[in-house]
Amino acid sequence: MRFQLLGPLALADGPDTVVLQSSKPANLLAALLLHANSPVSAEYLQRAIWGEEQPATARAALQTCVLRLRRLFSKHGVTTAIDAVPGGYRITAAPSTLDLLGFRDRVRRAAGLDRDPEAELCALRDALSLWQGALLANVRSVVLHRDEVPRLAEERLRAVERVCDLLLGLGRCGEALVDLWTATRVHPGHERFHEQLIEALYRSGRQSQALAEYRRVKGFLLEELGVDPSPSLRRLELAVLRGEDLGPAGPAAPRVIRGETAALPAARPITVPDAAPSTVSAVTPSTVSDAASAPAQGAASATGPGAATGTAQGVSPVTAQGASPVTPQAASGVVAPAPTPVLPQGGPPAPAQGAAPAPAPAAGTTFAPVAAPRIEPVPAVPHFTGRAAEAAALTARLTAPPPPGPEDHRPLTVLVSGAPGIGKSALAQHAARLARDAFPAGQLLVRMTRADGEPRPADEVVADVAAALGAAGDGRALLILDDVVDADQVRPLLTLRGEAGAGPGPAVVVTSRMGLGGLIATHGGWVQRLTTFTEAESYALLLTALGAERVEAEPRAAHRLAAACGHFPAALRILTARLLTRPGLRLADAADWLGDDPLARLTLTDSPDHSVSGLFDRALGRLDPRLSEAFTHLAQGPPTLLDDRGPDDEGPVPEAVREQLADAGLLEDGPPGPYRIHDLLRAHVRRTARIRDRRTEKV
């Protein structure tokens, strides 16, 4: 007996198939099979059966549904058991008894055949043959159709996309057209299918039809979504217009389907005459730590190491000829040690800071990601907005003569501290670029944490910096130690050059969420602590990011948007990224939409890692568990918990603990009291606590 999910929910025994009628037991069976071999909580099963509005007797009714389902199995001779597990139920299945597992198993086996395109194509065709029509057409569960069906459909689309890539690579364009005509009409917003269709038509000698298809998809995207075709589609159109030879399909390059390595055709570059070459210098895992600064937005609002939200922070300006300008660091010969390429553990790769923008890959192109460079020349921060006083003060500090003192004890130049997402990295990089003439030996950005947020050991950083400074020219260098976790990471670097005995030590700028008061006490220096934007700075950021025409047409709505973001730079950056993708959306409508649930909507739908909630989660994850518990108590309680009660009445959270939380950037200076919690951070903690409580209740 075999379960069928990839179509109407059914039981199959050889040639005989029983399609189940729409019922609550059918909803239950579908939910269990979608998570076969894993425990499924009773709370999730209840939602899958009844939706969000459940009857008061849902728990007992769930047990009745399980009983009915077991009777149905007995009636049709199904030997598979539905096991009760703590907090829910589990059903056991194998590729031979559940078509969904069979499909995934065949896709995995196809991935191992990347050296034999014909065999891989045959295996994928075999996997796709398991799909028998509309997914779960007889299952009337809003939750499953909302949360599960789109995910399954995406698995199928990726397999179809791969089949078409293989057919194009094998030169069987006519066969690919059969699949692509259907795919593009059923999924009109899937640009990769359109790209494959245009390529297949062009390779089949049907240039006019290829151009007509491009015009059709361009019209759809503009009319329905308000966006232009992707860069790869535009380059393909240009190649078709010029009648260029696309070249043969190359060997397969790896890609991932459901976490498994599969093959994709290697890049088939489209030669565009008169276009200057540009290269990708590095690729980093994208994070939102300290919120990215992008060319379309004020960099002071963005910020942390390697952060990106569609465009990478610090992308060098491109000249009219398309080449990246030479930086002072390159001219002076300062070269960071090359990182060892590894697969990142984090989210999707994004261009590294300071990298020249590379042309988007042609159809079917993928690039293997490499590790984020640990040390690199300080990148420029395009369109820096706000922080004028802070930038001027920091620049003046960096260009001042080195303070007197022995060569082996150079004081810390400056510490830029503040909450996660407040704009520390952007300010430090912007000021460094303004002061670059004071550092003829070059300026280096040193990442003090790994891609997973773990701090790098001090000895590892010292070795990397020593190697980089060894290639520097004469004069003084500047180090930006970005995202420092504790003082012990920094201390060995403050005497590094003095120990080498070659002239003055490098100036040092530290960015950190921590106050690092002990470091300042022992090594001296100057502190610049950042807070949220002023109302004027937030408005200026929106002007820079969205354009004066759009913002000045609705100034009240722009101020409402800034207020809904709490004038928090990371939130403003994510908001502007979303609004830039929807140029037709009125700011007043966006303000209403954002105000309903700011935390849920301050995220990028195509890159969930880029979210205010994710940023806060990573910051709280660095805390000692006891501090985290104390902060949760403060955030859930009334603001009076932060009041200064005097030494005789410290309240439930002692002042020493509150000081530690303030030092970690999670408590802001008052008024009205000595501390306060940003509204977005308080809302995040409360929401997280509610979700945790619900999960605890269901088990």
XYZ file of C-alpha atoms in Angstrom:
699
model
C 0.000 0.000 0.000
C 1.296 3.426 -0.954
C 0.308 6.933 0.148
C -0.019 9.606 -2.534
C 0.428 13.278 -1.616
C 1.662 14.712 -4.922
C -1.821 15.263 -6.261
C -5.129 14.361 -4.603
C -4.568 12.585 -1.285
C -5.007 8.895 -2.054
C -4.160 5.324 -1.105
C -2.746 3.168 -3.890
C -2.349 -0.585 -4.041
C -0.772 -1.547 -7.337
C -3.069 -0.285 -10.121
C -5.928 0.370 -7.694
C -6.194 3.853 -6.191
C -8.623 5.136 -3.565
C -8.933 8.926 -3.536
C -10.011 9.987 -0.057
C -13.047 12.183 0.404
C -12.639 15.610 1.941
C -12.896 15.163 5.687
C -11.163 15.980 8.938
C -9.360 12.585 8.989
C -8.059 13.417 5.487
C -6.694 16.724 6.805
C -5.061 14.826 9.656
C -3.482 12.248 7.355
C -2.116 14.928 5.030
C -0.553 16.829 7.940
C 1.101 13.671 9.272
C 2.398 12.566 5.871
C 3.827 15.982 5.102
C 6.029 15.480 8.172
C 6.460 11.740 7.904
C 8.890 10.106 10.336
C 8.850 13.178 12.601
C 6.695 13.907 15.647
C 3.914 16.369 14.840
C 2.506 18.345 17.745
C -1.159 18.095 18.633
C -1.487 21.866 18.413
C -0.263 21.871 14.787
C -2.551 18.984 13.863
C -5.527 20.793 15.384
C -4.775 23.874 13.289
C -4.372 21.741 10.168
C -7.783 20.163 10.787
C -9.876 23.122 12.000
C -7.799 26.180 11.093
C -6.940 29.005 13.445
C -10.427 29.085 14.999
C -10.641 25.755 16.819
C -13.511 24.343 18.860
C -13.132 24.140 22.621
C -13.104 20.339 22.357
C -10.353 20.256 19.708
C -7.983 18.089 21.756
C -10.572 15.377 22.337
C -11.824 15.671 18.748
C -8.258 15.139 17.517
C -8.144 11.805 19.303
C -11.427 10.872 17.612
C -9.945 11.757 14.209
C -6.940 9.542 14.908
C -9.275 6.683 15.787
C -11.271 7.166 12.575
C -8.078 7.251 10.531
C -6.864 4.002 12.085
C -10.191 2.399 11.214
C -9.815 3.646 7.637
C -6.352 2.069 7.466
C -7.757 -1.213 8.756
C -10.541 -1.137 6.163
C -8.099 -0.730 3.256
C -5.429 -3.052 4.611
C -2.905 -0.337 5.436
C -0.356 -1.681 7.901
C 1.311 1.667 8.621
C 0.795 2.710 12.238
C -0.019 6.144 13.626
C 2.035 6.317 16.809
C 1.235 8.506 19.785
C 4.334 10.389 20.937
C 4.771 12.971 23.712
C 2.814 16.033 22.677
C 1.460 14.647 19.403
C 1.572 11.861 16.801
C 3.900 10.395 14.189
C 3.458 8.318 11.054
C 6.279 6.235 9.589
C 6.868 6.041 5.838
C 9.599 5.261 3.335
C 10.277 6.267 -0.288
C 8.501 3.093 -1.361
C 5.351 3.895 0.634
C 5.052 7.705 0.251
C 5.401 9.423 -3.113
C 6.775 12.644 -1.564
C 9.694 10.765 -0.020
C 10.099 8.842 -3.262
C 10.312 12.109 -5.211
C 12.948 13.543 -2.884
C 14.934 10.311 -2.952
C 15.008 10.283 -6.756
C 16.049 13.939 -6.881
C 18.926 13.145 -4.522
C 19.992 10.208 -6.673
C 19.806 12.396 -9.770
C 22.163 14.867 -8.098
C 24.801 12.169 -7.948
C 24.634 11.700 -11.718
C 25.909 15.173 -12.590
C 28.730 13.701 -14.709
C 26.148 11.961 -16.921
C 23.533 14.525 -18.079
C 21.424 11.920 -19.887
C 21.202 9.718 -16.777
C 20.454 12.703 -14.558
C 17.723 13.847 -16.931
C 16.179 10.383 -16.920
C 16.236 10.252 -13.108
C 14.601 13.662 -12.785
C 11.918 12.745 -15.324
C 11.258 9.650 -13.245
C 10.940 11.790 -10.097
C 8.544 14.247 -11.759
C 6.356 11.381 -12.973
C 5.196 10.934 -9.366
C 3.258 14.210 -9.529
C -0.368 13.460 -10.360
C -2.152 16.810 -10.520
C -3.140 19.641 -8.185
C -1.551 19.211 -4.768
C -3.972 18.005 -2.076
C -6.976 19.004 -4.163
C -9.283 16.974 -1.905
C -7.824 18.279 1.371
C -9.745 21.292 2.659
C -7.205 22.679 5.113
C -6.447 26.376 4.875
C -3.328 25.938 6.993
C -1.845 23.195 4.809
C -2.612 25.018 1.573
C -1.144 28.210 2.991
C 1.973 26.826 4.668
C 2.834 23.498 3.034
C 1.574 23.405 -0.556
C 3.718 26.372 -1.765
C 6.824 24.696 -0.352
C 6.087 21.432 -2.154
C 5.291 23.273 -5.374
C 8.667 24.994 -5.160
C 10.431 21.613 -4.955
C 8.752 20.563 -8.175
C 9.573 23.859 -9.929
C 13.245 23.488 -9.081
C 13.283 20.002 -10.540
C 11.525 21.200 -13.721
C 13.994 24.071 -13.964
C 16.868 21.618 -13.736
C 15.340 19.368 -16.402
C 15.116 22.315 -18.783
C 18.725 23.275 -18.023
C 19.821 19.759 -18.898
C 17.821 19.740 -22.122
C 19.354 23.048 -23.182
C 22.809 21.771 -22.299
C 22.235 18.655 -24.397
C 21.073 20.754 -27.347
C 17.499 19.384 -27.200
C 15.887 22.817 -27.364
C 12.719 21.623 -29.094
C 12.051 19.165 -26.283
C 12.722 21.870 -23.696
C 10.180 24.158 -25.377
C 7.374 21.717 -24.632
C 7.994 22.006 -20.887
C 8.800 25.707 -20.956
C 5.668 26.893 -22.786
C 3.584 25.302 -20.051
C 5.820 26.423 -17.184
C 5.916 30.075 -18.225
C 2.131 30.283 -18.619
C 1.353 28.543 -15.354
C 4.034 30.492 -13.458
C 4.228 33.891 -15.198
C 6.301 35.481 -12.420
C 9.055 32.822 -12.514
C 11.733 34.685 -14.468
C 14.116 31.747 -14.783
C 11.563 29.817 -16.864
C 11.166 32.817 -19.173
C 14.925 33.076 -19.492
C 15.155 29.413 -20.463
C 12.273 29.778 -22.935
C 13.881 32.779 -24.639
C 17.183 30.914 -24.846
C 15.508 27.799 -26.265
C 13.665 29.832 -28.897
C 16.820 31.705 -29.867
C 18.919 28.542 -30.079
C 16.173 27.034 -32.262
C 16.581 29.891 -34.755
C 13.371 31.689 -33.713
C 14.846 35.088 -32.898
C 11.658 37.092 -33.422
C 9.673 34.800 -31.117
C 12.407 35.054 -28.507
C 12.185 38.853 -28.560
C 8.391 38.736 -28.451
C 8.571 36.513 -25.365
C 10.915 38.997 -23.688
C 8.510 41.860 -24.398
C 5.660 39.782 -23.007
C 7.380 38.983 -19.711
C 8.645 42.546 -19.380
C 5.104 43.861 -19.769
C 3.797 41.405 -17.195
C 6.439 42.322 -14.613
C 5.880 46.047 -15.055
C 2.096 45.860 -15.066
C 1.578 43.302 -12.315
C 4.569 43.821 -10.047
C 5.981 47.224 -10.972
C 9.526 45.878 -11.490
C 11.905 45.506 -14.429
C 13.180 42.153 -15.709
C 16.227 40.738 -13.959
C 19.713 41.741 -15.155
C 20.288 38.286 -16.656
C 17.073 38.557 -18.682
C 18.065 42.022 -19.904
C 21.508 40.778 -20.944
C 19.944 37.844 -22.747
C 17.643 40.221 -24.655
C 20.667 42.292 -25.665
C 22.463 39.189 -26.928
C 19.405 38.157 -28.954
C 19.065 41.658 -30.432
C 22.701 41.599 -31.504
C 22.453 38.068 -32.845
C 25.333 36.882 -30.686
C 26.421 33.297 -30.278
C 25.514 32.159 -26.779
C 28.072 29.410 -26.980
C 27.580 25.770 -26.075
C 26.290 24.779 -22.673
C 29.226 24.098 -20.393
C 29.795 21.342 -17.823
C 27.635 21.143 -14.774
C 28.298 23.301 -11.709
C 26.881 22.500 -8.274
C 23.688 23.897 -6.830
C 21.482 22.814 -3.939
C 17.979 21.330 -4.070
C 16.490 20.754 -0.599
C 19.920 20.778 0.992
C 21.364 18.214 -1.420
C 24.058 18.958 -3.958
C 22.716 18.887 -7.488
C 24.129 20.054 -10.769
C 23.497 23.144 -12.804
C 25.011 24.099 -16.134
C 28.096 26.229 -15.768
C 28.030 29.818 -16.895
C 27.469 30.438 -20.562
C 28.790 33.979 -20.741
C 27.033 36.366 -23.094
C 29.597 38.654 -24.669
C 28.477 42.272 -24.710
C 30.753 44.470 -26.842
C 32.174 47.639 -25.322
C 31.383 46.494 -21.776
C 34.356 46.799 -19.469
C 35.118 43.727 -17.422
C 34.548 43.618 -13.713
C 35.252 40.881 -11.242
C 33.884 39.511 -8.041
C 36.576 39.984 -5.412
C 34.820 38.034 -2.689
C 31.533 36.683 -1.542
C 30.398 36.750 2.070
C 27.534 35.265 4.000
C 24.837 37.863 4.416
C 23.908 38.981 7.906
C 21.967 41.836 9.326
C 24.306 42.345 12.229
C 24.354 46.109 12.515
C 22.139 46.457 9.464
C 23.628 46.874 6.004
C 24.292 50.177 4.331
C 23.427 50.150 0.648
C 24.048 52.554 -2.231
C 20.418 53.611 -2.318
C 20.392 54.461 1.351
C 22.131 56.407 4.049
C 24.945 54.351 5.240
C 24.810 55.631 8.774
C 21.603 53.829 9.182
C 23.035 50.543 8.146
C 25.791 48.760 9.297
C 27.397 45.624 10.488
C 30.031 43.331 9.214
C 29.150 41.753 5.944
C 25.547 42.850 6.192
C 23.503 43.114 3.061
C 19.904 43.488 2.025
C 19.923 43.089 -1.662
C 22.945 45.346 -2.201
C 26.116 44.940 -0.248
C 27.451 47.511 2.115
C 30.395 49.417 0.883
C 30.224 48.591 -2.813
C 32.853 50.707 -4.500
C 31.582 53.357 -6.917
C 31.848 52.274 -10.527
C 33.372 54.562 -13.090
C 31.692 55.445 -16.353
C 33.769 52.781 -18.047
C 32.476 50.160 -15.649
C 35.719 49.541 -13.808
C 36.146 49.845 -10.076
C 38.414 52.752 -9.103
C 41.768 52.038 -7.491
C 41.674 52.531 -3.734
C 44.464 54.188 -1.776
C 45.075 50.827 -0.131
C 45.627 49.144 -3.475
C 47.915 51.940 -4.589
C 50.030 51.645 -1.457
C 50.323 47.899 -1.751
C 48.433 46.925 1.387
C 47.048 43.495 0.652
C 45.107 41.413 3.126
C 45.988 37.736 3.421
C 43.794 35.670 1.163
C 41.140 33.718 3.021
C 40.804 29.989 2.593
C 37.646 29.350 0.544
C 35.045 27.501 2.598
C 31.335 27.073 2.400
C 29.667 29.624 4.718
C 27.398 28.435 7.487
C 25.106 31.445 7.306
C 22.476 32.672 4.886
C 22.665 33.402 1.176
C 25.920 34.883 -0.106
C 26.143 38.613 -0.780
C 28.881 40.740 -2.366
C 31.639 41.497 0.081
C 32.262 44.963 1.399
C 34.447 46.847 -0.967
C 33.960 44.428 -3.841
C 33.471 45.761 -7.307
C 29.972 44.933 -8.510
C 30.051 41.935 -10.790
C 27.707 41.357 -13.697
C 24.869 39.054 -12.804
C 25.515 35.532 -14.060
C 24.101 34.345 -17.319
C 21.435 31.694 -17.553
C 22.272 28.752 -15.392
C 25.335 30.339 -13.835
C 26.243 29.769 -10.209
C 29.338 30.727 -8.280
C 30.648 28.666 -5.379
C 30.600 30.827 -2.262
C 33.826 31.519 -0.397
C 34.467 32.643 3.122
C 34.167 36.298 4.049
C 37.574 37.989 3.897
C 38.871 38.339 7.424
C 40.848 41.462 6.535
C 40.253 43.798 3.616
C 40.799 47.429 2.683
C 38.194 49.676 4.281
C 35.366 50.004 1.741
C 33.618 53.223 0.852
C 30.127 53.816 2.233
C 28.010 55.268 -0.581
C 25.374 57.927 0.131
C 26.220 58.319 3.802
C 23.294 60.007 5.548
C 23.038 61.482 9.050
C 25.617 61.325 11.844
C 27.224 64.554 10.591
C 28.496 65.652 14.008
C 29.702 62.178 14.924
C 31.482 61.737 11.578
C 33.203 65.128 11.885
C 34.342 64.426 15.452
C 35.627 60.957 14.590
C 37.473 62.234 11.514
C 39.116 64.972 13.577
C 40.192 62.420 16.135
C 41.709 60.161 13.472
C 43.637 62.977 11.776
C 45.056 64.376 15.032
C 48.754 63.654 15.708
C 49.436 60.382 17.537
C 49.326 60.874 21.292
C 52.648 60.885 23.135
C 53.818 57.757 24.866
C 56.167 54.821 24.476
C 56.091 52.993 21.193
C 54.972 49.739 22.828
C 51.856 51.240 24.422
C 49.809 53.082 21.880
C 46.396 54.020 23.307
C 43.155 53.016 21.678
C 42.246 55.738 19.216
C 38.458 55.482 19.388
C 35.664 53.141 20.401
C 32.367 53.328 18.494
C 29.746 51.510 20.538
C 25.984 51.141 20.628
C 23.084 48.779 20.094
C 23.049 46.198 17.286
C 21.836 47.796 14.072
C 22.630 51.343 15.195
C 25.192 52.125 12.463
C 28.573 51.635 14.131
C 30.362 49.973 11.216
C 29.089 52.459 8.663
C 30.210 55.441 10.738
C 33.658 53.954 11.358
C 34.177 53.126 7.680
C 32.890 56.501 6.505
C 35.154 58.427 8.875
C 38.121 56.246 7.940
C 37.627 57.022 4.282
C 37.434 60.735 5.040
C 40.724 60.494 6.957
C 42.525 58.225 4.488
C 45.223 60.799 3.650
C 46.434 60.585 7.254
C 47.248 56.888 6.813
C 49.659 56.425 3.909
C 50.271 52.795 4.929
C 46.625 52.038 4.274
C 43.415 51.237 6.155
C 42.230 47.730 6.981
C 38.839 46.423 8.064
C 39.391 43.486 10.429
C 36.388 41.256 11.127
C 36.435 40.131 14.745
C 33.631 37.566 14.473
C 33.068 34.623 12.188
C 30.076 34.169 9.896
C 28.200 32.349 12.659
C 28.733 35.214 15.129
C 31.407 33.441 17.173
C 34.361 35.658 18.201
C 37.674 35.013 16.507
C 40.548 34.103 18.873
C 42.949 36.973 19.571
C 46.025 35.013 18.411
C 44.382 34.285 15.058
C 43.547 37.961 14.547
C 47.052 39.053 15.565
C 48.602 36.702 13.002
C 46.351 37.967 10.214
C 46.930 41.630 11.065
C 50.695 41.163 11.343
C 50.763 39.585 7.888
C 48.690 42.427 6.430
C 50.764 45.165 8.068
C 53.911 43.473 6.850
C 52.880 44.364 3.303
C 52.095 47.981 4.186
C 54.035 50.939 2.948
C 55.761 53.607 5.004
C 53.826 55.693 7.474
C 50.957 54.920 9.793
C 48.133 52.481 9.131
C 44.560 52.417 10.444
C 42.811 49.312 11.727
C 39.037 49.071 12.117
C 38.364 46.163 14.462
C 34.763 45.472 13.580
C 32.244 43.826 15.941
C 34.564 43.232 18.883
C 33.040 40.918 21.478
C 35.316 41.580 24.462
C 38.422 43.517 25.441
C 40.709 40.473 25.328
C 40.304 40.363 21.543
C 41.700 43.889 21.263
C 44.537 44.239 23.761
C 47.183 42.246 21.809
C 46.551 44.403 18.742
C 47.230 47.693 20.522
C 50.925 46.912 20.917
C 51.390 44.810 17.794
C 53.368 47.304 15.731
C 55.323 48.587 18.734
C 56.613 45.093 19.396
C 57.697 44.866 15.787
C 59.691 48.026 16.452
C 58.984 49.719 13.134
C 57.685 53.240 13.669
C 54.419 54.327 15.239
C 51.777 51.738 15.873
C 48.589 51.743 13.823
C 45.653 53.877 14.827
C 42.773 51.692 15.966
C 39.015 52.114 15.713
C 36.927 49.535 17.537
C 33.247 48.962 16.841
C 31.432 46.969 19.478
C 28.041 46.508 21.045
C 29.838 46.420 24.398
C 30.948 49.487 26.303
C 34.447 47.997 26.880
C 35.039 50.352 29.806
C 37.915 48.209 31.093
C 39.773 48.643 27.818
C 39.339 52.388 27.934
C 40.514 52.456 31.556
C 43.747 50.536 30.832
C 44.639 51.848 27.371
C 42.961 55.229 27.138
C 41.115 56.491 24.107
C 37.956 58.292 23.076
C 34.424 56.884 23.050
C 31.644 57.613 20.556
C 28.395 55.931 21.652
C 25.642 55.976 19.051
C 21.920 56.236 19.677
C 18.932 56.146 17.358
C 18.491 58.734 14.637
C 16.877 62.055 15.256
C 13.633 62.705 13.429
C 15.484 64.907 10.931
C 18.092 62.202 10.265
C 15.402 59.577 9.707
C 13.627 61.828 7.235
C 16.908 62.545 5.454
C 17.543 58.821 5.166
C 14.140 58.279 3.555
C 14.854 61.138 1.146
C 18.176 59.597 0.157
C 16.866 56.060 -0.162
C 13.461 56.612 -1.778
C 14.097 59.851 -3.647
C 12.921 63.373 -2.923
C 10.012 63.166 -5.368
C 8.396 60.227 -3.591
C 9.045 61.377 -0.018
C 8.237 65.058 -0.426
C 4.920 64.148 -2.021
C 3.863 62.583 1.310
C 5.963 64.182 4.069
C 3.500 63.327 6.864
C 3.470 59.679 5.859
C 7.281 59.659 5.711
C 7.448 60.929 9.290
C 4.924 58.261 10.338
C 7.081 55.560 8.755
C 10.165 56.818 10.565
C 8.268 56.866 13.854
C 6.943 53.331 13.304
C 10.575 52.236 12.895
C 11.459 53.991 16.153
C 14.118 55.974 14.200
C 16.177 52.788 14.421
C 18.697 52.683 11.542
C 18.460 48.950 10.862
C 14.660 49.087 10.769
C 14.722 52.082 8.433
C 17.127 50.300 6.090
C 14.947 47.209 5.863
C 11.859 49.369 5.351
C 13.435 51.337 2.501
C 14.586 48.119 0.854
C 10.987 46.874 0.883
C 9.600 50.159 -0.417
C 12.158 50.331 -3.218
C 10.828 47.034 -4.548
C 7.285 48.496 -4.581
C 7.647 51.911 -6.222
C 3.904 52.258 -6.759
C 2.983 51.888 -3.082
C 1.877 55.118 -1.409
C 3.807 55.969 1.733
C 0.561 56.543 3.638
C -0.601 53.025 2.798
C 2.824 51.674 3.761
C 2.624 53.488 7.113
C -0.778 51.930 7.876
C 0.470 48.498 6.854
C 3.675 48.796 8.884
C 1.920 50.147 11.956
C -0.292 47.064 12.238
C 2.669 44.768 13.009
C 6.103 46.438 12.652
C 8.165 43.473 13.819
C 6.602 41.000 11.401
C 6.908 43.411 8.482
C 10.414 44.735 9.090
C 11.898 41.788 7.247
C 12.844 41.063 3.647
C 10.570 38.365 2.284
C 13.203 36.977 -0.083
C 15.841 36.965 2.653
C 14.258 36.250 6.029
C 17.629 36.526 7.781
C 17.441 40.251 7.096
C 14.958 41.221 9.777
C 14.803 43.330 12.894
C 13.705 40.284 14.873
C 16.655 38.255 13.601
C 19.034 41.072 14.492
C 17.691 41.196 18.052
C 17.747 37.403 18.363
C 21.432 37.289 17.479
C 22.222 40.063 19.946
C 20.323 38.376 22.770
C 21.966 35.081 21.879
C 25.352 36.543 22.844
C 24.193 37.289 26.385
C 24.929 35.174 29.416
C 21.712 33.205 30.119
C 21.251 34.977 33.444
C 21.499 38.381 31.792
C 19.109 37.247 29.081
C 16.589 36.172 31.704
C 16.918 39.500 33.533
C 16.463 41.458 30.315
C 13.381 39.432 29.420
C 11.949 40.253 32.855
C 12.612 43.976 32.340
C 11.174 44.016 28.823
C 7.997 42.196 29.826
C 7.418 44.304 32.910
C 6.324 47.943 33.224
C 8.817 50.746 32.452
C 8.970 51.502 36.187
C 11.246 48.466 36.596
C 13.987 50.610 35.042
C 13.538 53.455 37.522
C 16.354 54.373 39.889
C 15.010 53.228 43.260
C 18.100 54.054 45.281
C 20.545 51.699 46.992
C 17.985 50.446 49.509
C 15.421 49.260 46.951
C 16.926 47.890 43.749
C 13.815 46.017 42.656
C 13.776 42.560 41.030
C 16.729 43.383 38.739
C 19.727 44.848 40.615
C 21.397 47.952 39.274
C 24.590 46.028 38.570
C 22.667 43.788 36.181
C 21.011 46.768 34.541
C 24.446 48.312 34.058
C 25.652 45.148 32.339
C 22.647 45.239 30.000
C 23.295 48.891 29.226
C 26.941 48.051 28.558
C 25.759 45.380 26.088
C 23.780 48.003 24.164
C 20.359 46.639 25.108
C 19.371 49.419 27.504
C 19.473 53.009 26.285
C 20.108 56.067 28.406
C 16.950 57.780 29.693
C 14.977 59.949 30.203
C 12.629 59.622 31.959
C 14.679 57.255 34.146
C 18.333 56.274 33.905
C 17.513 53.554 31.351
C 14.924 52.715 28.751
C 14.323 49.895 26.249
C 13.695 50.687 22.595
C 10.075 50.032 21.680
C 10.961 47.563 18.908
C 13.264 45.592 21.179
C 10.661 45.494 23.957
C 7.999 44.312 21.489
C 10.357 41.626 20.168
C 11.074 40.215 23.616
C 7.391 40.114 24.505
C 6.486 38.395 21.240
C 9.267 35.839 21.672
C 8.057 35.075 25.191
C 4.489 34.538 23.950
C 5.668 32.146 21.238
C 7.809 30.228 23.729
C 4.892 29.955 26.142
C 2.623 28.584 23.404
C 5.204 25.972 22.435
C 5.559 24.940 26.059
C 1.805 24.612 26.464
C 1.354 22.348 23.437
C 3.911 19.851 24.737
